[in-house]
Coordinates of C-alpha atoms and ligand atoms in Angstrom, one line a residue:
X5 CA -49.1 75.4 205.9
X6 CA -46.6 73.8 204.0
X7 CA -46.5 74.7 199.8
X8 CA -47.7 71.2 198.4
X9 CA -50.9 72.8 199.9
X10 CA -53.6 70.8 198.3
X11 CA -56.8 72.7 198.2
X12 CA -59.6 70.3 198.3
X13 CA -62.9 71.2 198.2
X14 CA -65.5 69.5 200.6
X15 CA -67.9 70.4 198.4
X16 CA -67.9 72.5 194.9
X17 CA -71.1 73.8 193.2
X18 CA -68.5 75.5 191.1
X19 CA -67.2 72.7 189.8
X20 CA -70.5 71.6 189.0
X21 CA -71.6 74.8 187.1
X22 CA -68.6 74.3 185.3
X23 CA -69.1 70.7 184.4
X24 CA -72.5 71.7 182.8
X25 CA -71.8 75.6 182.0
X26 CA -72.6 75.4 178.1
X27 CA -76.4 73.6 178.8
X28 CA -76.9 76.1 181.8
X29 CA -76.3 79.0 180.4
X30 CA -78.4 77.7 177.3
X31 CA -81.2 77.0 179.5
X32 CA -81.0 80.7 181.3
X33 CA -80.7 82.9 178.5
X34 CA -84.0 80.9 177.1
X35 CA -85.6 82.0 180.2
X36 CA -84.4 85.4 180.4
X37 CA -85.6 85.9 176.3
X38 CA -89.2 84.2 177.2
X39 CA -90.6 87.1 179.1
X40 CA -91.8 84.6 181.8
X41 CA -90.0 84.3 185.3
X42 CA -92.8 82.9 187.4
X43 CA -94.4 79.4 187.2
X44 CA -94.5 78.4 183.7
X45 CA -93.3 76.3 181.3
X46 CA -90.1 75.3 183.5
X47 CA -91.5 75.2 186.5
X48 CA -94.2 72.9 184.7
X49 CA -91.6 70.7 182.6
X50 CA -89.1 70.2 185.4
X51 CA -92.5 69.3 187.9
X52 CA -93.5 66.5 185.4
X53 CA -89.5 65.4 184.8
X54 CA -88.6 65.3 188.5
X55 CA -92.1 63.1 189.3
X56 CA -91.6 61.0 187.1
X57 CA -87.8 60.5 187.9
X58 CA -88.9 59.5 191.5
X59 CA -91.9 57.7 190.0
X60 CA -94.5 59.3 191.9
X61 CA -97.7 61.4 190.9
X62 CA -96.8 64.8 191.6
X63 CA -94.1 67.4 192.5
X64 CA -94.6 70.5 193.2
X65 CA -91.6 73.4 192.8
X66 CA -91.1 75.4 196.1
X67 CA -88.6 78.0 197.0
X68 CA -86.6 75.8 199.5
X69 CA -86.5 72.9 201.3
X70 CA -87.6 74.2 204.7
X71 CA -90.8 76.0 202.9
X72 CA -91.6 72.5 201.4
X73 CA -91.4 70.6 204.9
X74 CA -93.7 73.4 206.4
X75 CA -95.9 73.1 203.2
X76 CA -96.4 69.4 204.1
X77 CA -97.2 69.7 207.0
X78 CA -99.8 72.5 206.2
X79 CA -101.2 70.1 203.5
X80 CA -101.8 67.8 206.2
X81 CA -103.6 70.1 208.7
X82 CA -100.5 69.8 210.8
X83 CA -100.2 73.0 213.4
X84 CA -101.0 73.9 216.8
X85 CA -101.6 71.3 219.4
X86 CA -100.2 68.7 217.0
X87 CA -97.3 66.4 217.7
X88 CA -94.5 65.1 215.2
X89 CA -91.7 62.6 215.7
X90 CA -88.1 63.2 213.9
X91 CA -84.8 63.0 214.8
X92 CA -82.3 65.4 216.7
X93 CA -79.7 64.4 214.6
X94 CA -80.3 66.5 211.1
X95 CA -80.7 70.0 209.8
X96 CA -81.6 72.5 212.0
X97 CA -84.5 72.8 209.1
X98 CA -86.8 69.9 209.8
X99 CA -86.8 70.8 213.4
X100 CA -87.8 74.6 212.0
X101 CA -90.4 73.9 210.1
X102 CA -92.2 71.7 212.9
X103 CA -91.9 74.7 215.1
X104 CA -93.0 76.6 211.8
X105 CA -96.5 75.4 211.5
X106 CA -96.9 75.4 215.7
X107 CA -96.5 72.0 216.2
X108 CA -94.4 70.2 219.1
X109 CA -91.3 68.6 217.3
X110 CA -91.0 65.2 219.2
X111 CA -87.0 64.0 219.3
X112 CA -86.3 60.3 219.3
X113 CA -82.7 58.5 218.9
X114 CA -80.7 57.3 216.1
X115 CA -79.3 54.4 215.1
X116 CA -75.2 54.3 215.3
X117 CA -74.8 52.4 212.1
X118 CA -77.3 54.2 209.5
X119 CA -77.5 57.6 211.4
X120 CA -81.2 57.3 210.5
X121 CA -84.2 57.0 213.0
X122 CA -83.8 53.8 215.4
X123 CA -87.4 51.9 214.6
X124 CA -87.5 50.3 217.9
X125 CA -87.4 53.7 219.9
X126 CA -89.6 54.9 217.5
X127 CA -92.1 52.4 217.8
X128 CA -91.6 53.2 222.4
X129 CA -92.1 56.7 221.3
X130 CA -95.4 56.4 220.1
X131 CA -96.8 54.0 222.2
X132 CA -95.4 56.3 225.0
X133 CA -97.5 59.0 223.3
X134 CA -100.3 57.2 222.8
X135 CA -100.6 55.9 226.4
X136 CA -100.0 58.7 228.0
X137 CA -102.4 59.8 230.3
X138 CA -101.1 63.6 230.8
X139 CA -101.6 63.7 227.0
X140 CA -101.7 67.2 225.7
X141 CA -100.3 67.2 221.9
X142 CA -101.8 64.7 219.6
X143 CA -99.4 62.9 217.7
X144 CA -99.6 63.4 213.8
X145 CA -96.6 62.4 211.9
X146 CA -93.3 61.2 211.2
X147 CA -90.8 63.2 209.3
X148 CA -87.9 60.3 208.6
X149 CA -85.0 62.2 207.5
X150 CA -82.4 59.8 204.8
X151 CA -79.5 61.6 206.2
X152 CA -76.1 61.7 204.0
X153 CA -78.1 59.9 201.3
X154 CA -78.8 57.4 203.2
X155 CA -82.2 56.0 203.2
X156 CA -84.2 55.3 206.7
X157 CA -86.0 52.3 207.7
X158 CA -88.7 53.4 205.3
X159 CA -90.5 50.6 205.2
X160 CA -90.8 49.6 208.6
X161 CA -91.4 53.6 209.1
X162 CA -94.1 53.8 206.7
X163 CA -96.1 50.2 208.4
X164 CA -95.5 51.8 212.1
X165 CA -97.4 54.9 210.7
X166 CA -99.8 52.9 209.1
X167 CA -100.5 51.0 212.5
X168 CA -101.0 53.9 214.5
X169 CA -102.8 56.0 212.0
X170 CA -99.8 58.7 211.3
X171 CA -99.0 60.6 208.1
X172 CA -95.2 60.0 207.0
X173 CA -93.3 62.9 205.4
X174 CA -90.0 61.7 203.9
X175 CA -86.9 64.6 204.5
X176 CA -85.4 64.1 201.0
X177 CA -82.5 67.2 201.0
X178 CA -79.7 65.0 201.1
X179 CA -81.0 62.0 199.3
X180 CA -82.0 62.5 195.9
X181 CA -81.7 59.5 193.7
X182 CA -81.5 57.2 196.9
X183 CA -83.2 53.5 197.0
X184 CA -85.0 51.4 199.8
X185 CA -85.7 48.2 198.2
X186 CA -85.3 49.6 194.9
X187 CA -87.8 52.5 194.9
X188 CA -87.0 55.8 195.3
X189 CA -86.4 57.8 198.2
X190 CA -89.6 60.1 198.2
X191 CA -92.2 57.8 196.9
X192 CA -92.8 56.1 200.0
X193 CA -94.6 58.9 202.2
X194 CA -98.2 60.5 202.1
X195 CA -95.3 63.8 201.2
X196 CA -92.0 64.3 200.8
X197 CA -89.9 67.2 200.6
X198 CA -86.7 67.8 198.9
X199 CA -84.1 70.4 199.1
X200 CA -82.1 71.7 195.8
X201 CA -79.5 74.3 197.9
X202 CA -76.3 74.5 195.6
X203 CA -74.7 71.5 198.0
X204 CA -77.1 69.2 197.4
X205 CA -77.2 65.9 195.4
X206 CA -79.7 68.0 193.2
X207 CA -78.8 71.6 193.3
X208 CA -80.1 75.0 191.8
X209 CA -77.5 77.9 191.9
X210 CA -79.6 79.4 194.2
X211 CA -82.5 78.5 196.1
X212 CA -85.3 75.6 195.3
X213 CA -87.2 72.9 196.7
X214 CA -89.8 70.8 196.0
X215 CA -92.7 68.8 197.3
X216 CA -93.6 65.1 195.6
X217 CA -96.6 63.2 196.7
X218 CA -98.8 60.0 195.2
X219 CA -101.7 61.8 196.3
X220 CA -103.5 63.7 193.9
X221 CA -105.4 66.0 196.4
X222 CA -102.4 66.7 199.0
X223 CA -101.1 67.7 195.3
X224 CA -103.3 69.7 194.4
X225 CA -103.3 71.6 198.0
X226 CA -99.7 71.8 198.2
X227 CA -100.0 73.7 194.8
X228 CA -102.3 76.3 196.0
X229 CA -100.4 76.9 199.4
X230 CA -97.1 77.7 197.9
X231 CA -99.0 81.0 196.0
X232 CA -101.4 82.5 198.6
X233 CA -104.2 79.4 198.6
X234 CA -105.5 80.6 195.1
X235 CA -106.6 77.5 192.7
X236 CA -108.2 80.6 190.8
X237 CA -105.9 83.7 190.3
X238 CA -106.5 86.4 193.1
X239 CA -109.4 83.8 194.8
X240 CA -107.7 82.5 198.3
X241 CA -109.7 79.2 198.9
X242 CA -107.6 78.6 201.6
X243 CA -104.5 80.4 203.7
X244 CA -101.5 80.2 201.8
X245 CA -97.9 81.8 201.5
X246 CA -95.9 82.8 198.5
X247 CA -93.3 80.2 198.2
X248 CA -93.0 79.6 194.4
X249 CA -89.8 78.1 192.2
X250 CA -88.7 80.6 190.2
X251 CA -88.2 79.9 186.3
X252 CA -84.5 80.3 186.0
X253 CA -83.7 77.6 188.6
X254 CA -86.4 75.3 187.4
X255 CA -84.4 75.8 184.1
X256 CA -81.2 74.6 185.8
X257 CA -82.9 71.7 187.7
X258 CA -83.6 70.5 184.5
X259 CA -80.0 70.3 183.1
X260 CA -79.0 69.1 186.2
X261 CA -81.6 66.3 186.8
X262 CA -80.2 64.6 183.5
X263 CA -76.7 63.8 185.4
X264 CA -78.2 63.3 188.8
X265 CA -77.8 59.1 188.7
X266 CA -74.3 59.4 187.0
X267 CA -73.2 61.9 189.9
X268 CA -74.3 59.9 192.5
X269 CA -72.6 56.8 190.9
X270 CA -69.5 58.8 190.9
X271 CA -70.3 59.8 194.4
X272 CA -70.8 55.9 195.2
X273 CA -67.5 54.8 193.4
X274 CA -65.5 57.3 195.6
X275 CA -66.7 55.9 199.1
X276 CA -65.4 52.7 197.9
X277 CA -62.2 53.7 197.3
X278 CA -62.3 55.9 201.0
X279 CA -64.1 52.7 202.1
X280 CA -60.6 50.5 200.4
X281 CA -58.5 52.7 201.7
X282 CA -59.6 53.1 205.2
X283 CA -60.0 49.7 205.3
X284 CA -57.0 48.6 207.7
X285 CA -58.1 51.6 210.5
X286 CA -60.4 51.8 213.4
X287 CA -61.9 54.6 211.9
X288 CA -66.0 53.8 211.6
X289 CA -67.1 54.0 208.1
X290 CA -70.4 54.7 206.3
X291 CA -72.0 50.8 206.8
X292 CA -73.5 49.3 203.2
X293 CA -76.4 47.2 203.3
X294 CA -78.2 45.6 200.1
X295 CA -81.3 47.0 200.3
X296 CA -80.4 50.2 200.2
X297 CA -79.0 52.9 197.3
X298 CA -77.1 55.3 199.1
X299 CA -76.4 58.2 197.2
X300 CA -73.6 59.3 199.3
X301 CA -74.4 62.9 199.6
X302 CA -71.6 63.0 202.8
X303 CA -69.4 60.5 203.3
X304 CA -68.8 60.3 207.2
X305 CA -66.2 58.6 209.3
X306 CA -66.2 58.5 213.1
X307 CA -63.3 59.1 215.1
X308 CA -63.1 59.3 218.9
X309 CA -60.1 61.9 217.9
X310 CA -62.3 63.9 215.2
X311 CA -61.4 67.4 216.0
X312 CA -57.4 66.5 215.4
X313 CA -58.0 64.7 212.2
X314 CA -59.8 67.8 210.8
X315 CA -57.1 69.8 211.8
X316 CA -54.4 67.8 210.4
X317 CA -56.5 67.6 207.2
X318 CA -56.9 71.7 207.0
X319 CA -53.4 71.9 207.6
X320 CA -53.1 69.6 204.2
X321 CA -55.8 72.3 202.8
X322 CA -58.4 69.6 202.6
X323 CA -61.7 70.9 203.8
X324 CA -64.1 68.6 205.9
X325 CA -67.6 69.3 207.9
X326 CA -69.7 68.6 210.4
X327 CA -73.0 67.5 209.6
X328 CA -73.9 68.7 212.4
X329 CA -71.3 69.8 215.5
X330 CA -74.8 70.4 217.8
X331 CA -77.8 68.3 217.8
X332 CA -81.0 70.3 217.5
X333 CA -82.1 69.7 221.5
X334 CA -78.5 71.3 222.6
X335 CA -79.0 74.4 220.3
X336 CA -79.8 77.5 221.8
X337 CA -82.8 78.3 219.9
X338 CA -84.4 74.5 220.4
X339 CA -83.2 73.6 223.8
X340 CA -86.8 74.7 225.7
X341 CA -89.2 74.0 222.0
X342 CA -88.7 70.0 221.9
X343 CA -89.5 67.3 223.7
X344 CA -87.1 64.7 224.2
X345 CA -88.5 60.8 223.9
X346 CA -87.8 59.0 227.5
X347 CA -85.4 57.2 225.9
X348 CA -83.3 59.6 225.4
X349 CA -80.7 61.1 222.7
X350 CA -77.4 59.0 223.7
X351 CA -76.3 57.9 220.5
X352 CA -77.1 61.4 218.6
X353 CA -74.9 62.9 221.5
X354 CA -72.4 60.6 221.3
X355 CA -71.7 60.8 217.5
X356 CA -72.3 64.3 216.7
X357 CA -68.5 65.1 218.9
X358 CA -66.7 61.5 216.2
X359 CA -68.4 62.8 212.9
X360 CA -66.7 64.2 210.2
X361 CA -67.5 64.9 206.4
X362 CA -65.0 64.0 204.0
X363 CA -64.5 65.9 200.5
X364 CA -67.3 64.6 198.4
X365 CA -68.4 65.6 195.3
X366 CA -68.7 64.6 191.8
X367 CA -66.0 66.3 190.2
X368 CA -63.7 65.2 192.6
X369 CA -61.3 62.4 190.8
X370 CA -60.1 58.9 192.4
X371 CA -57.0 60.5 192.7
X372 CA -57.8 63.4 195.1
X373 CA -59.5 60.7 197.3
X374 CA -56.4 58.5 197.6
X375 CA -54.5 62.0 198.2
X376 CA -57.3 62.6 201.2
X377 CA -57.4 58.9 201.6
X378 CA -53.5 58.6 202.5
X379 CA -53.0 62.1 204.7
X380 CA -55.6 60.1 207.2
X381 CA -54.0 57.1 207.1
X382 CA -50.5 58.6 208.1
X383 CA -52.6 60.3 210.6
X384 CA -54.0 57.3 212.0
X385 CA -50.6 55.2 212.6
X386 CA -49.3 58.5 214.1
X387 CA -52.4 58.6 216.8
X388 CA -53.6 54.4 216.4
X389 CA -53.9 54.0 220.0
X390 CA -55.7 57.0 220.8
X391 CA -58.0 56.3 218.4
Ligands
PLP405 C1 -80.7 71.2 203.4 C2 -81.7 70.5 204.3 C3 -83.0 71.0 204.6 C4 -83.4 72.4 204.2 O1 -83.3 72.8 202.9 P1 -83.2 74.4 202.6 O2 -83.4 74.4 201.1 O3 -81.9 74.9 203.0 O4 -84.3 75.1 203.3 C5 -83.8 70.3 205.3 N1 -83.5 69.1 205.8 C6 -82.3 68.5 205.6 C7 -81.9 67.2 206.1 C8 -81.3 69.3 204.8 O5 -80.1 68.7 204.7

């Protein structure tokens, strides 16, 4: 460790807090002096702000962003027996809550360049699923996940499932504020579910999620199976759970949503300058395309020699992750509760040991990044060759 040590952050909720301290602590003392702490007025304003944010009908508050995935699926009569496609390379969550519900999670390949489902494997998937004569799950749904803020293939997602009669739930807890074709991340599926852990684009100090839908009914069932199925108080129309938003961190969200597009514009203006910087290496970079608003929740490079540029960069006292060091079909809990499409996991294999998150955040300035920016490059010439 040398004494020029530069301490920088991958990611910093702190700094965050900070950054909005006077409004936040505003907003929680007003809770804490209303004598409410459960579902109200919040809850209810930041519902209607966050809908109409992502312009769709309805968003329901949840306690995280696994609970919403599993409340999606439960909307959707989504449970035993039941099949659903997703990918192997994400959070260990949207595998969970498949398993959650009882349904068989269904793994297919990425694509190297968007780190998103690979439509054409998807599309073999199904019809693989479809045909099959040994069928013994049926297949229900897809559960795209817009990894890094990055969106999917929604739209070619969302015409598959609408051609072989599948529901579409969006993952949304790393892509908050992110476009396909200029609509929102979120707005595309029959559900989506978002995640609002303190790391996230959109982040509670604490735990929160949320479920958004067009659909005024899946709304209206989503609501009454995050508190115990009731649509009338202490009446259980139907099974439910207790998974509510609490007031305080509806409170926060709604400080926080107010920054959300200039954060993820500060987010986007620092991958160009990593993106500038890095420009002269054989280091992969995060790919741009004009359809899409990536909202840059990671910023990932690939390097063949990933596991000495982190080390390098932690002897600098930068901090970096791995989002994620194991795909879900090689982690011990998942290896015998998935099924593997027959075309296999090559490229989610292949990546997950040349991935690595650099620091990015918000509050991080330009200058930090060229700090970052320039320890990798040094690195580079030293290795270029091995790389
Ligand atoms: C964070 C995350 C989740 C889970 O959210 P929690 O709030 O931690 O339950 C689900 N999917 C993805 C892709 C995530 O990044």
């Amino acid at each position: 460790m040398t004494n020029n040590l530069l301490q920088i952050r991958q990611a910093d909720p702190q700094a965050n807090y900070l950054a909005h301290k006077v409004e936040i602590d505003s907003a929680i003392e007003r809770v804490l002096n209303s004598g409410w702490y459960i579902l109200g007025q919040e809850v209810d304003a930041f519902e209607k702000e966050f809908a109409s944010y992502l312009n769709v009908k309805d968003a329901i508050g949840v306690a995280n962003g696994t609970d919403a995935l599993v409340i999606a699926l439960r909307a959707l009569n989504i449970g035993v027996g039941d099949a659903v496609i997703t990918v192997s390379h994400t959070a260990v969550a949207t595998v969970a809550a498949i398993e959650l519900v009882g349904a068989t999670p269904i793994l297919v390949d990425i694509d190297t360049e968007t780190y998103t489902i690979d439509i054409n494997r998807l599309e073999d998937t199904i019809l693989q699923i479809l045909n099959s004569t040994s069928q013994n799950v049926c297949l229900k749904a897809i559960i795209p996940v817009h990894i890094y803020g990055h969106p999917a293939g929604i739209q070619a997602i969302v015409d598959l499932a609408k051609q072989y009669q599948l529901y579409v739930i969006e993952d949304c807890a790393q892509s908050h504020g992110a476009e396909y074709k200029g609509r929102k991340t979120g707005s595309w599926g029959d559900l989506a579910a978002f995640s609002f852990y303190p790391t996230k684009n959109l982040s509670a100090l604490g735990d929160g999620g949320a479920v958004v839908t067009n659909d005024l009914s899946l709304a209206q069932k989503v609501r009454s199976i995050r508190e115990y199925g009731w649509q009338e108080r202490y009446i259980s129309s139907i099974a439910g759970m207790n998974t509510r938003l609490d007031e305080l961190q509806a409170a926060i969200l709604r400080v926080k949503l107010q920054y959300l597009d200039q954060e993820n514009l500060q987010r986007k203006q620092l991958s160009h300058t990593y993106n500038q910087q890095f420009f002269c290496t054989s280091l992969i970079l995060p790919q741009q395309y004009n359809e899409v608003h990536h909202v840059y929740h990671q910023y990932v490079i690939r390097s063949e020699q990933r596991d000495n540029l982190k080390a390098s960069l932690k002897e600098h006292g930068i901090g970096t992750l791995i989002h994620y060091p194991v795909p879900i079909h090689l982690q011990p809990a998942y290896q015998n509760r998935v099924v593997i499409s027959q075309s296999g996991l090559n490229n989610t294999e292949k990546i997950s040991s040349e991935i690595l998150s650099l620091p990015i955040h918000p509050h991080l300035t330009d200058e930090q990044v060229l700090q970052v920016s320039k320890i990798i490059t040094i690195w580079h010439k030293d290795n270029s060759g091995k790389n």
